[in-house]
Tab-separated table of C-alpha atoms (C1' of nucleotides) in Angstrom:
chain	number	residue	atom	x	y	z
A	1	MET	CA	7.010	9.173	-39.562
A	2	PRO	CA	4.905	6.090	-40.017
A	3	LYS	CA	1.864	4.594	-38.417
A	4	LYS	CA	0.535	7.583	-36.626
A	5	VAL	CA	-0.958	6.346	-33.366
A	6	ASP	CA	-2.184	8.277	-30.385
A	7	HIS	CA	0.532	7.641	-27.863
A	8	GLN	CA	-1.398	9.135	-25.027
A	9	ALA	CA	-4.370	6.922	-25.813
A	10	GLN	CA	-2.241	3.794	-25.899
A	11	ARG	CA	-0.658	4.717	-22.629
A	12	ALA	CA	-4.061	5.352	-21.139
A	13	LEU	CA	-5.190	1.941	-22.331
A	14	ILE	CA	-2.295	0.333	-20.538
A	15	ALA	CA	-2.687	2.461	-17.435
A	16	ASP	CA	-6.349	1.517	-17.278
A	17	ALA	CA	-5.425	-2.121	-17.266
A	18	LEU	CA	-2.863	-1.421	-14.589
A	19	MET	CA	-5.489	0.185	-12.401
A	20	ARG	CA	-7.795	-2.751	-12.865
A	21	VAL	CA	-5.082	-5.152	-11.788
A	22	ALA	CA	-4.067	-2.975	-8.863
A	23	ALA	CA	-7.637	-2.569	-7.656
A	24	THR	CA	-8.456	-6.239	-7.747
A	25	ARG	CA	-5.210	-7.940	-6.845
A	26	GLY	CA	-3.127	-5.215	-5.273
A	27	LEU	CA	-0.191	-3.190	-6.492
A	28	GLU	CA	2.217	-6.043	-5.936
A	29	ALA	CA	0.393	-8.023	-8.591
A	30	VAL	CA	1.150	-5.306	-11.093
A	31	SER	CA	3.736	-6.741	-13.442
A	32	LEU	CA	4.448	-6.061	-17.066
A	33	ARG	CA	2.917	-9.330	-18.110
A	34	HIS	CA	-0.175	-9.096	-15.951
A	35	VAL	CA	-0.886	-5.588	-17.121
A	36	ALA	CA	-0.268	-6.539	-20.727
A	37	THR	CA	-2.594	-9.523	-20.467
A	38	GLU	CA	-5.262	-7.451	-18.762
A	39	ALA	CA	-4.981	-4.863	-21.514
A	40	GLY	CA	-5.015	-7.540	-24.183
A	41	VAL	CA	-1.673	-6.557	-25.645
A	42	SER	CA	1.821	-7.972	-25.681
A	43	THR	CA	4.439	-7.173	-23.090
A	44	GLY	CA	6.521	-5.814	-25.943
A	45	MET	CA	3.971	-3.135	-26.594
A	46	VAL	CA	3.936	-2.139	-22.955
A	47	GLN	CA	7.671	-1.858	-23.094
A	48	HIS	CA	7.399	0.198	-26.212
A	49	TYR	CA	5.355	2.844	-24.473
A	50	PHE	CA	7.025	2.669	-21.097
A	51	ARG	CA	10.744	2.174	-21.054
A	52	THR	CA	10.573	1.059	-17.460
A	53	LYS	CA	7.998	-0.214	-15.049
A	54	ASP	CA	8.417	2.817	-12.839
A	55	GLN	CA	7.480	5.107	-15.712
A	56	MET	CA	4.341	3.079	-16.218
A	57	MET	CA	3.485	3.338	-12.553
A	58	ILE	CA	4.009	7.070	-12.446
A	59	PHE	CA	1.906	7.570	-15.536
A	60	ALA	CA	-0.911	5.581	-14.003
A	61	LEU	CA	-0.590	7.531	-10.800
A	62	ASP	CA	-0.882	10.752	-12.756
A	63	MET	CA	-3.934	9.398	-14.499
A	64	VAL	CA	-5.869	8.685	-11.348
A	65	SER	CA	-5.160	12.084	-9.855
A	66	ALA	CA	-6.001	13.742	-13.152
A	67	GLY	CA	-9.243	11.811	-13.194
A	68	VAL	CA	-10.166	12.920	-9.723
A	69	GLN	CA	-9.308	16.515	-10.508
A	70	ALA	CA	-11.404	16.347	-13.642
A	71	ARG	CA	-14.375	15.069	-11.682
A	72	LEU	CA	-13.898	17.801	-9.153
A	73	ALA	CA	-13.731	20.449	-11.843
A	74	ALA	CA	-16.866	19.085	-13.449
A	75	GLU	CA	-18.649	19.092	-10.132
A	76	ALA	CA	-17.542	22.659	-9.435
A	77	GLY	CA	-18.550	23.958	-12.832
A	78	ASP	CA	-21.753	21.980	-13.021
A	79	GLN	CA	-23.640	23.652	-10.240
A	80	ASP	CA	-24.842	26.698	-12.078
A	81	ALA	CA	-27.364	27.278	-9.351
A	82	VAL	CA	-24.397	28.713	-7.458
A	83	PRO	CA	-25.323	27.206	-4.155
A	84	THR	CA	-23.782	27.980	-0.838
A	85	PRO	CA	-20.077	27.365	-0.433
A	86	ARG	CA	-20.986	24.607	1.935
A	87	ALA	CA	-22.934	22.766	-0.730
A	88	LEU	CA	-20.065	23.250	-3.123
A	89	VAL	CA	-17.516	21.931	-0.666
A	90	ARG	CA	-19.742	19.043	0.187
A	91	GLY	CA	-20.232	18.206	-3.449
A	92	LEU	CA	-16.511	18.147	-4.011
A	93	LEU	CA	-15.838	16.063	-0.967
A	94	LEU	CA	-18.411	13.536	-2.084
A	95	GLN	CA	-16.397	13.042	-5.239
A	96	MET	CA	-13.443	11.954	-3.129
A	97	LEU	CA	-15.287	9.347	-1.116
A	98	PRO	CA	-15.584	5.776	-2.413
A	99	LEU	CA	-19.350	5.941	-2.687
A	100	ASP	CA	-19.691	3.837	-5.798
A	101	GLU	CA	-17.828	1.008	-7.434
A	102	GLN	CA	-15.769	3.187	-9.713
A	103	ARG	CA	-14.598	5.475	-6.963
A	104	ALA	CA	-13.907	2.499	-4.727
A	105	THR	CA	-11.602	1.171	-7.407
A	106	GLU	CA	-9.933	4.526	-7.724
A	107	GLY	CA	-9.615	4.676	-3.989
A	108	LYS	CA	-7.945	1.312	-3.748
A	109	VAL	CA	-5.478	2.303	-6.400
A	110	ALA	CA	-4.824	5.627	-4.713
A	111	LEU	CA	-4.320	3.907	-1.399
A	112	ALA	CA	-1.891	1.476	-2.944
A	113	PHE	CA	0.021	4.333	-4.479
A	114	LEU	CA	0.059	6.126	-1.166
A	115	SER	CA	2.027	3.399	0.483
A	116	TYR	CA	4.031	3.028	-2.691
A	117	ALA	CA	5.003	6.674	-2.427
A	118	ALA	CA	5.678	6.438	1.285
A	119	VAL	CA	9.018	4.828	0.553
A	120	ARG	CA	9.732	6.603	-2.736
A	121	PRO	CA	10.243	10.313	-2.125
A	122	HIS	CA	10.289	11.332	-5.767
A	123	VAL	CA	6.910	9.689	-6.275
A	124	ALA	CA	5.569	11.360	-3.166
A	125	ALA	CA	6.483	14.729	-4.625
A	126	GLU	CA	4.012	14.027	-7.421
A	127	LEU	CA	1.122	13.865	-5.010
A	128	ARG	CA	1.992	16.899	-2.967
A	129	GLU	CA	1.095	19.648	-5.385
A	130	ASN	CA	-2.341	18.176	-5.913
A	131	THR	CA	-3.273	18.285	-2.262
A	132	ALA	CA	-1.673	21.669	-1.781
A	133	GLN	CA	-3.787	23.179	-4.539
A	134	MET	CA	-6.896	21.519	-3.245
A	135	ARG	CA	-6.281	22.694	0.269
A	136	ALA	CA	-5.945	26.272	-0.889
A	137	PHE	CA	-9.245	26.009	-2.691
A	138	PHE	CA	-11.081	24.583	0.281
A	139	ALA	CA	-9.522	27.184	2.546
A	140	ASP	CA	-10.955	29.872	0.299
A	141	GLN	CA	-14.397	28.363	0.468
A	142	ILE	CA	-14.234	28.130	4.222
A	143	ARG	CA	-13.128	31.720	4.423
A	144	ALA	CA	-16.192	32.593	2.385
A	145	THR	CA	-18.652	31.318	4.946
A	146	SER	CA	-17.109	31.971	8.294
A	147	PRO	CA	-15.179	35.234	7.900
A	148	ALA	CA	-12.869	34.802	10.840
A	149	GLU	CA	-15.822	34.852	13.149
A	150	ARG	CA	-14.637	32.270	15.586
A	151	GLY	CA	-11.101	31.183	16.139
A	152	VAL	CA	-11.080	28.896	13.142
A	153	ASP	CA	-8.082	29.125	10.876
A	154	PRO	CA	-9.312	28.349	7.371
A	155	GLU	CA	-6.021	26.775	6.373
A	156	LEU	CA	-6.117	24.409	9.300
A	157	ALA	CA	-9.767	23.663	8.722
A	158	ALA	CA	-9.081	22.818	5.098
A	159	THR	CA	-6.189	20.599	6.104
A	160	ALA	CA	-8.418	18.783	8.541
A	161	LEU	CA	-11.168	18.515	5.965
A	162	LEU	CA	-8.967	16.830	3.397
A	163	ALA	CA	-7.421	14.552	5.978
A	164	LEU	CA	-10.858	13.660	7.235
A	165	VAL	CA	-12.112	12.736	3.800
A	166	ASP	CA	-9.056	10.653	3.075
A	167	GLY	CA	-9.351	8.940	6.428
A	168	LEU	CA	-13.023	8.223	5.930
A	169	GLY	CA	-12.279	6.889	2.498
A	170	VAL	CA	-9.615	4.579	3.811
A	171	HIS	CA	-11.904	3.267	6.504
A	172	VAL	CA	-14.727	2.686	4.093
A	173	LEU	CA	-12.386	0.838	1.758
A	174	GLY	CA	-11.262	-1.238	4.709
A	175	GLY	CA	-14.883	-2.078	5.359
A	176	HIS	CA	-14.805	-0.516	8.803
A	177	TYR	CA	-18.125	1.107	8.196
A	178	SER	CA	-20.556	1.878	5.425
A	179	PRO	CA	-20.308	4.802	3.029
A	180	ASP	CA	-23.455	6.155	4.672
A	181	ALA	CA	-21.788	6.279	8.065
A	182	ALA	CA	-18.843	8.094	6.548
A	183	LEU	CA	-21.178	10.560	4.946
A	184	ALA	CA	-22.978	11.190	8.198
A	185	ALA	CA	-19.719	11.806	10.018
A	186	LEU	CA	-18.626	14.165	7.300
A	187	ASP	CA	-21.863	16.101	7.410
A	188	GLN	CA	-21.674	16.519	11.119
A	189	TYR	CA	-18.162	17.831	10.802
A	190	LEU	CA	-19.211	20.251	8.098
A	191	ASP	CA	-21.803	21.637	10.481
A	192	SER	CA	-19.035	22.770	12.768
A	193	VAL	CA	-16.799	24.398	10.158
A	194	LEU	CA	-19.292	25.617	7.606
A	195	PRO	CA	-22.317	26.487	9.705
A	196	ALA	CA	-25.517	25.727	7.925
A	197	GLU	CA	-26.347	28.758	5.808
A	198	ALA	CA	-24.303	31.560	7.217
A	199	ALA	CA	-23.401	33.355	4.027
A	200	GLY	CA	-25.051	33.628	0.654
A	201	PRO	CA	-23.694	32.694	-2.740
A	202	ARG	CA	-20.347	33.918	-3.882
A	203	PRO	CA	-19.071	35.239	-7.203
A	204	ARG	CA	-18.267	32.560	-9.665
A	205	ALA	CA	-14.627	33.451	-9.976
A	206	ASP	CA	-14.050	32.098	-6.546
A	207	ARG	CA	-14.913	28.558	-7.321
A	208	THR	CA	-13.175	27.517	-10.452
A	209	ILE	CA	-10.836	24.588	-10.370
A	210	THR	CA	-8.615	23.986	-13.322
A	211	PRO	CA	-7.674	20.362	-13.714
A	212	PRO	CA	-4.066	19.922	-14.741
A	213	ALA	CA	-3.486	18.366	-18.110
A	214	PRO	CA	-2.404	14.750	-17.883
A	215	ARG	CA	1.313	14.568	-18.056
A	216	THR	CA	3.006	13.616	-21.269
A	217	VAL	CA	5.754	11.110	-20.836
A	218	GLY	CA	7.389	10.588	-24.175
A	219	PRO	CA	7.240	11.882	-27.760
B	1	MET	CA	10.653	-32.181	23.790
B	2	PRO	CA	14.066	-30.816	23.016
B	3	LYS	CA	15.630	-27.404	22.747
B	4	LYS	CA	12.984	-25.360	24.414
B	5	VAL	CA	12.825	-22.001	22.647
B	6	ASP	CA	10.351	-19.177	22.960
B	7	HIS	CA	8.379	-19.450	19.777
B	8	GLN	CA	6.642	-16.177	20.264
B	9	ALA	CA	9.952	-14.411	20.767
B	10	GLN	CA	11.415	-15.919	17.623
B	11	ARG	CA	8.390	-14.921	15.660
B	12	ALA	CA	8.619	-11.423	17.049
B	13	LEU	CA	12.250	-11.275	15.996
B	14	ILE	CA	11.286	-12.151	12.461
B	15	ALA	CA	8.306	-9.846	12.411
B	16	ASP	CA	10.482	-6.987	13.604
B	17	ALA	CA	12.783	-7.549	10.692
B	18	LEU	CA	9.790	-7.657	8.389
B	19	MET	CA	8.623	-4.297	9.636
B	20	ARG	CA	12.051	-2.799	9.115
B	21	VAL	CA	12.113	-4.012	5.541
B	22	ALA	CA	8.561	-2.860	4.905
B	23	ALA	CA	9.193	0.577	6.367
B	24	THR	CA	12.331	1.238	4.389
B	25	ARG	CA	11.703	-0.493	1.096
B	26	GLY	CA	7.980	-1.063	1.015
B	27	LEU	CA	5.821	-4.116	1.490
B	28	GLU	CA	6.614	-5.433	-1.953
B	29	ALA	CA	10.248	-5.804	-0.920
B	30	VAL	CA	9.179	-8.134	1.854
B	31	SER	CA	10.334	-11.583	0.840
B	32	LEU	CA	11.362	-14.549	2.893
B	33	ARG	CA	14.996	-14.040	2.030
B	34	HIS	CA	15.058	-10.314	2.632
B	35	VAL	CA	13.352	-10.688	5.967
B	36	ALA	CA	15.630	-13.547	6.947
B	37	THR	CA	18.711	-11.564	6.019
B	38	GLU	CA	17.462	-8.512	7.853
B	39	ALA	CA	16.810	-10.645	10.921
B	40	GLY	CA	20.174	-12.320	10.568
B	41	VAL	CA	18.753	-15.788	10.302
B	42	SER	CA	18.333	-18.353	7.578
B	43	THR	CA	15.317	-18.593	5.360
B	44	GLY	CA	14.901	-22.102	6.687
B	45	MET	CA	14.300	-20.747	10.156
B	46	VAL	CA	11.702	-18.319	8.910
B	47	GLN	CA	9.953	-21.184	7.230
B	48	HIS	CA	10.145	-23.147	10.412
B	49	TYR	CA	8.139	-20.541	12.288
B	50	PHE	CA	5.828	-19.498	9.497
B	51	ARG	CA	4.606	-22.185	7.204
B	52	THR	CA	3.648	-19.611	4.629
B	53	LYS	CA	4.457	-16.031	3.830
B	54	ASP	CA	0.895	-14.961	4.465
B	55	GLN	CA	1.065	-16.284	8.011
B	56	MET	CA	4.179	-14.224	8.545
B	57	MET	CA	2.482	-11.124	7.208
B	58	ILE	CA	-0.579	-11.564	9.355
B	59	PHE	CA	1.527	-12.126	12.428
B	60	ALA	CA	3.450	-8.926	11.734
B	61	LEU	CA	0.207	-7.074	11.154
B	62	ASP	CA	-1.056	-8.284	14.490
B	63	MET	CA	2.161	-7.149	16.098
B	64	VAL	CA	1.920	-3.566	14.928
B	65	SER	CA	-1.680	-3.186	16.001
B	66	ALA	CA	-0.866	-4.812	19.334
B	67	GLY	CA	2.003	-2.375	19.730
B	68	VAL	CA	-0.196	0.604	19.063
B	69	GLN	CA	-2.835	-0.654	21.446
B	70	ALA	CA	-0.198	-1.204	24.104
B	71	ARG	CA	1.039	2.335	23.720
B	72	LEU	CA	-2.503	3.623	23.946
B	73	ALA	CA	-3.165	1.614	27.064
B	74	ALA	CA	0.040	2.896	28.624
B	75	GLU	CA	-0.891	6.448	27.771
B	76	ALA	CA	-4.349	6.001	29.217
B	77	GLY	CA	-3.133	4.418	32.416
B	78	ASP	CA	-0.189	6.723	32.838
B	79	GLN	CA	-2.059	9.941	33.423
B	80	ASP	CA	-2.852	9.511	37.066
B	81	ALA	CA	-3.561	13.196	37.286
B	82	VAL	CA	-6.886	12.228	35.694
B	83	PRO	CA	-7.065	15.229	33.396
B	84	THR	CA	-10.011	16.273	31.344
B	85	PRO	CA	-11.362	13.815	28.814
B	86	ARG	CA	-10.120	16.156	26.181
B	87	ALA	CA	-6.558	15.876	27.384
B	88	LEU	CA	-6.925	12.126	27.512
B	89	VAL	CA	-8.304	11.909	24.020
B	90	ARG	CA	-5.621	14.226	22.772
B	91	GLY	CA	-2.937	12.156	24.414
B	92	LEU	CA	-4.239	9.016	22.774
B	93	LEU	CA	-4.537	10.632	19.389
B	94	LEU	CA	-0.974	11.858	19.626
B	95	GLN	CA	0.128	8.260	19.955
B	96	MET	CA	-1.420	7.525	16.591
B	97	LEU	CA	0.300	10.304	14.693
B	98	PRO	CA	3.732	9.740	13.156
B	99	LEU	CA	5.381	12.355	15.348
B	100	ASP	CA	8.694	10.587	15.784
B	101	GLU	CA	10.817	8.194	13.836
B	102	GLN	CA	9.469	5.077	15.462
B	103	ARG	CA	5.862	5.985	14.914
B	104	ALA	CA	6.635	7.062	11.362
B	105	THR	CA	7.995	3.597	10.747
B	106	GLU	CA	4.949	2.037	12.301
B	107	GLY	CA	2.774	4.304	10.253
B	108	LYS	CA	4.425	3.326	7.001
B	109	VAL	CA	3.973	-0.315	7.834
B	110	ALA	CA	0.372	0.232	8.826
B	111	LEU	CA	-0.268	2.128	5.629
B	112	ALA	CA	1.272	-0.630	3.593
B	113	PHE	CA	-0.903	-3.168	5.351
B	114	LEU	CA	-3.932	-1.028	4.761
B	115	SER	CA	-3.596	-1.306	1.025
B	116	TYR	CA	-2.571	-4.903	1.464
B	117	ALA	CA	-5.833	-5.532	3.261
B	118	ALA	CA	-7.852	-3.541	0.767
B	119	VAL	CA	-7.713	-6.467	-1.645
B	120	ARG	CA	-7.658	-9.253	0.945
B	121	PRO	CA	-10.948	-9.324	2.807
B	122	HIS	CA	-9.897	-11.831	5.436
B	123	VAL	CA	-6.945	-9.629	6.363
B	124	ALA	CA	-9.189	-6.590	6.489
B	125	ALA	CA	-11.341	-8.328	9.044
B	126	GLU	CA	-8.341	-8.375	11.350
B	127	LEU	CA	-8.200	-4.617	11.434
B	128	ARG	CA	-11.874	-3.969	11.903
B	129	GLU	CA	-12.284	-4.990	15.529
B	130	ASN	CA	-9.439	-2.758	16.556
B	131	THR	CA	-10.974	0.383	15.167
B	132	ALA	CA	-14.420	-0.561	16.331
B	133	GLN	CA	-13.241	-0.892	19.902
B	134	MET	CA	-11.314	2.335	19.689
B	135	ARG	CA	-14.256	4.189	18.266
B	136	ALA	CA	-16.454	3.075	21.125
B	137	PHE	CA	-13.901	4.315	23.590
B	138	PHE	CA	-13.582	7.721	21.974
B	139	ALA	CA	-17.327	8.024	21.706
B	140	ASP	CA	-17.566	7.509	25.456
B	141	GLN	CA	-15.039	10.197	26.099
B	142	ILE	CA	-16.845	12.607	23.854
B	143	ARG	CA	-20.090	11.842	25.587
B	144	ALA	CA	-18.367	12.725	28.834
B	145	THR	CA	-17.683	16.305	27.842
B	146	SER	CA	-20.542	17.378	25.667
B	147	PRO	CA	-23.590	15.637	27.094
B	148	ALA	CA	-25.759	15.899	24.044
B	149	GLU	CA	-25.740	19.641	24.319
B	150	ARG	CA	-25.608	20.407	20.661
B	151	GLY	CA	-26.586	18.171	17.850
B	152	VAL	CA	-23.361	16.207	17.936
B	153	ASP	CA	-23.660	12.464	17.787
B	154	PRO	CA	-20.766	11.048	19.804
B	155	GLU	CA	-20.513	7.993	17.598
B	156	LEU	CA	-20.211	10.080	14.481
B	157	ALA	CA	-17.780	12.421	16.165
B	158	ALA	CA	-15.595	9.505	17.193
B	159	THR	CA	-15.723	8.106	13.707
B	160	ALA	CA	-14.640	11.424	12.305
B	161	LEU	CA	-11.940	11.757	14.915
B	162	LEU	CA	-10.328	8.445	14.050
B	163	ALA	CA	-10.634	9.101	10.362
B	164	LEU	CA	-9.123	12.512	10.828
B	165	VAL	CA	-6.125	11.171	12.710
B	166	ASP	CA	-5.546	8.478	10.145
B	167	GLY	CA	-5.846	10.980	7.329
B	168	LEU	CA	-3.470	13.387	8.993
B	169	GLY	CA	-1.041	10.581	9.587
B	170	VAL	CA	-1.153	9.533	5.971
B	171	HIS	CA	-0.577	13.065	4.786
B	172	VAL	CA	2.320	13.570	7.152
B	173	LEU	CA	3.859	10.316	5.972
B	174	GLY	CA	3.439	11.534	2.423
B	175	GLY	CA	5.296	14.670	3.352
B	176	HIS	CA	2.341	16.875	2.509
B	177	TYR	CA	2.893	18.891	5.629
B	178	SER	CA	4.773	18.822	8.881
B	179	PRO	CA	3.700	16.947	11.990
B	180	ASP	CA	3.228	20.334	13.636
B	181	ALA	CA	0.701	21.382	11.041
B	182	ALA	CA	-1.163	18.134	11.543
B	183	LEU	CA	-1.173	18.716	15.258
B	184	ALA	CA	-2.513	22.219	14.846
B	185	ALA	CA	-5.309	20.994	12.606
B	186	LEU	CA	-6.147	18.291	15.096
B	187	ASP	CA	-6.241	20.729	17.991
B	188	GLN	CA	-8.527	23.062	16.171
B	189	TYR	CA	-10.847	20.212	15.421
B	190	LEU	CA	-10.813	19.097	19.031
B	191	ASP	CA	-11.939	22.583	20.011
B	192	SER	CA	-15.147	22.032	18.123
B	193	VAL	CA	-15.989	18.585	19.448
B	194	LEU	CA	-14.526	18.662	22.921
B	195	PRO	CA	-14.917	22.312	23.922
B	196	ALA	CA	-12.048	23.502	26.011
B	197	GLU	CA	-12.854	22.609	29.594
B	198	ALA	CA	-16.540	21.982	29.651
B	199	ALA	CA	-16.650	19.100	32.063
B	200	GLY	CA	-14.450	17.997	34.917
B	201	PRO	CA	-12.589	14.706	35.366
B	202	ARG	CA	-14.383	11.453	35.066
B	203	PRO	CA	-14.251	8.260	37.090
B	204	ARG	CA	-11.330	6.102	36.215
B	205	ALA	CA	-13.401	3.154	35.124
B	206	ASP	CA	-14.393	5.051	32.046
B	207	ARG	CA	-10.959	5.279	30.582
B	208	THR	CA	-9.400	1.894	30.668
B	209	ILE	CA	-8.250	0.313	27.482
B	210	THR	CA	-7.270	-3.285	27.534
B	211	PRO	CA	-4.786	-4.156	24.834
B	212	PRO	CA	-5.507	-7.523	23.288
B	213	ALA	CA	-2.874	-10.181	23.771
B	214	PRO	CA	-0.755	-10.739	20.673
B	215	ARG	CA	-2.113	-13.607	18.755
B	216	THR	CA	-0.481	-16.973	18.940
B	217	VAL	CA	0.000	-18.621	15.603
B	218	GLY	CA	1.393	-22.045	16.171
B	219	PRO	CA	2.216	-24.423	19.013
C	1	DT	C1'	22.634	-44.969	26.221
C	2	DT	C1'	19.353	-45.111	22.912
C	3	DT	C1'	15.606	-42.923	20.852
C	4	DT	C1'	12.759	-39.450	19.526
C	5	DT	C1'	11.565	-34.930	18.758
C	6	DT	C1'	12.600	-30.430	17.825
C	7	DA	C1'	15.256	-26.407	15.579
C	8	DC	C1'	17.288	-25.074	12.346
C	9	DA	C1'	20.406	-24.986	7.696
C	10	DA	C1'	21.046	-25.923	2.864
C	11	DT	C1'	19.557	-26.901	-1.327
C	12	DA	C1'	16.513	-27.733	-5.180
C	13	DC	C1'	12.633	-26.568	-8.002
C	14	DA	C1'	9.268	-24.514	-10.758
C	15	DC	C1'	7.698	-20.161	-11.589
C	16	DC	C1'	7.692	-15.269	-12.114
C	17	DT	C1'	10.039	-10.883	-12.605
C	18	DG	C1'	11.968	-6.658	-15.341
C	19	DC	C1'	14.394	-5.839	-19.229
C	20	DA	C1'	17.170	-6.295	-23.551
C	21	DA	C1'	17.616	-8.016	-28.115
C	22	DC	C1'	15.872	-9.233	-32.205
C	23	DG	C1'	12.522	-9.628	-35.745
C	24	DT	C1'	9.023	-7.844	-38.875
C	25	DA	C1'	5.208	-5.433	-40.977
C	26	DA	C1'	3.417	-1.177	-42.217
C	27	DA	C1'	3.048	3.588	-43.010
C	28	DG	C1'	4.881	7.831	-44.079
C	29	DT	C1'	8.690	10.571	-46.795
C	30	DG	C1'	11.878	11.300	-50.552
D	1	DC	C1'	9.661	3.110	-56.221
D	2	DA	C1'	13.098	2.908	-52.429
D	3	DC	C1'	13.965	3.994	-47.725
D	4	DT	C1'	13.592	5.054	-43.287
D	5	DT	C1'	11.152	5.268	-39.153
D	6	DT	C1'	7.880	3.646	-36.133
D	7	DA	C1'	5.005	-0.049	-33.771
D	8	DC	C1'	4.724	-3.651	-32.285
D	9	DG	C1'	5.476	-9.302	-31.326
D	10	DT	C1'	8.634	-12.907	-29.774
D	11	DT	C1'	12.132	-14.774	-27.370
D	12	DG	C1'	15.727	-15.120	-24.117
D	13	DC	C1'	18.220	-14.155	-19.913
D	14	DA	C1'	19.783	-13.392	-15.305
D	15	DG	C1'	17.943	-12.972	-11.114
D	16	DG	C1'	14.368	-13.210	-7.549
D	17	DT	C1'	10.192	-15.623	-5.536
D	18	DG	C1'	7.595	-19.045	-2.356
D	19	DT	C1'	7.834	-23.480	-0.981
D	20	DA	C1'	9.092	-28.532	-0.530
D	21	DT	C1'	12.694	-31.581	0.655
D	22	DT	C1'	16.499	-33.190	2.876
D	23	DG	C1'	20.077	-33.177	6.257
D	24	DT	C1'	21.931	-32.504	10.844
D	25	DA	C1'	22.892	-31.246	15.512
D	26	DA	C1'	21.171	-31.059	19.972
D	27	DA	C1'	18.331	-31.635	23.781
D	28	DA	C1'	14.866	-34.068	26.318
D	29	DA	C1'	12.728	-38.807	27.251
D	30	DA	C1'	13.164	-43.652	27.681
DNA sequence: TTTTTTACAATACACCTGCAACGTAAAGTG
DNA sequence: CACTTTACGTTGCAGGTGTATTGTAAAAAA
């Protein structure tokens, strides 16, 4: 077996270029040639690593969600001060908002893929498990603070929380309001579900998130 | 001036076809020929009414937002029982969720346009006024029920509300959960911002929404 | 009736698309 | 040293794309 190259790295290189194209010119501008040019390689090489355009798209999609999950895991593991669940949740949510240039790019790509998946069921299936896992985690954290005190269902609250963050992100990307406004709205909402400092810190086992390994496509 | 035809009607015919294509095969499948075929007309006719593809897209975008606004206005004017602001808000929000086939279609198109606008600033501007107006309206309604009792800022609450609905809609479209689950999450959230039946009905003047007239493109 | 203006239809064009086929250079294995 | 397998680069092709151009029928205006 000759010329040992890191397939995953090459694919990541291409997928990175794809994301750059998608973020700046939209998903519809993503073509083999544009991506190849952006990556500084030949279209033949792109074809070598992705038999079809759809495979390339799906790989890129996996990469962005893996990236987000990795950031979330880092954020969750970083806070050794073991703050309140609310602070933890807030920290995680902040990672999902387009508060800086990089995350805005990611957000645009994610948004593009969202509508891409809306008419491609098998692509949509890819995204589902991610959100499901995340929702379970957030539900746990919510359970930690407000132990069924009021009539709040943690599952529903987590669902709303994720939807809210996604919605805020979309609106910020659309320029409807500033990231600060989104943050303020989020904080006010958090006040109602995770009341200020109701409960103390929780055992560490409760707040680990394991990012899934990026999917391997080929050999 | 010969052959008097209703330009706006013809354009609507084409835009309808565009939305059907976009909803079933995605925005990237929207081409002059596909749209023309779907509408049962020639590509020449499409070109006659839209000098460029972008004009066609923007017109269609305007049509969906006008449609939504019309439905909202109908919903707002329909309830002559003058229920609580909460019921009114809930009724309006329901119109924005993809709870039936038609609204799911609209939602897919809207989602597609969202990512379309994310990389086209002048298109994004189109969408901004809509949400701004809507946010002001919802803020008013929120003010009506909870008159600054707790530390809830009506503006922020309205922002969150719209973001939440959009996020829920996106997730439902992505098949992440059922419309019922989205509705349950929404209701629980409403409990926290618009407490059950705090205030009575409000004067009618407070709840009128005037849908903007669909934009005229050409002569 | 003649003329002009509109509403379309048909076609042509240059460009882009995904993908397949072919070529070749290099690195590992025997 | 062969020899085979991999990793590309190049080219070509059939089809789709937006748009410009041209043609034509019909209806209003003169």
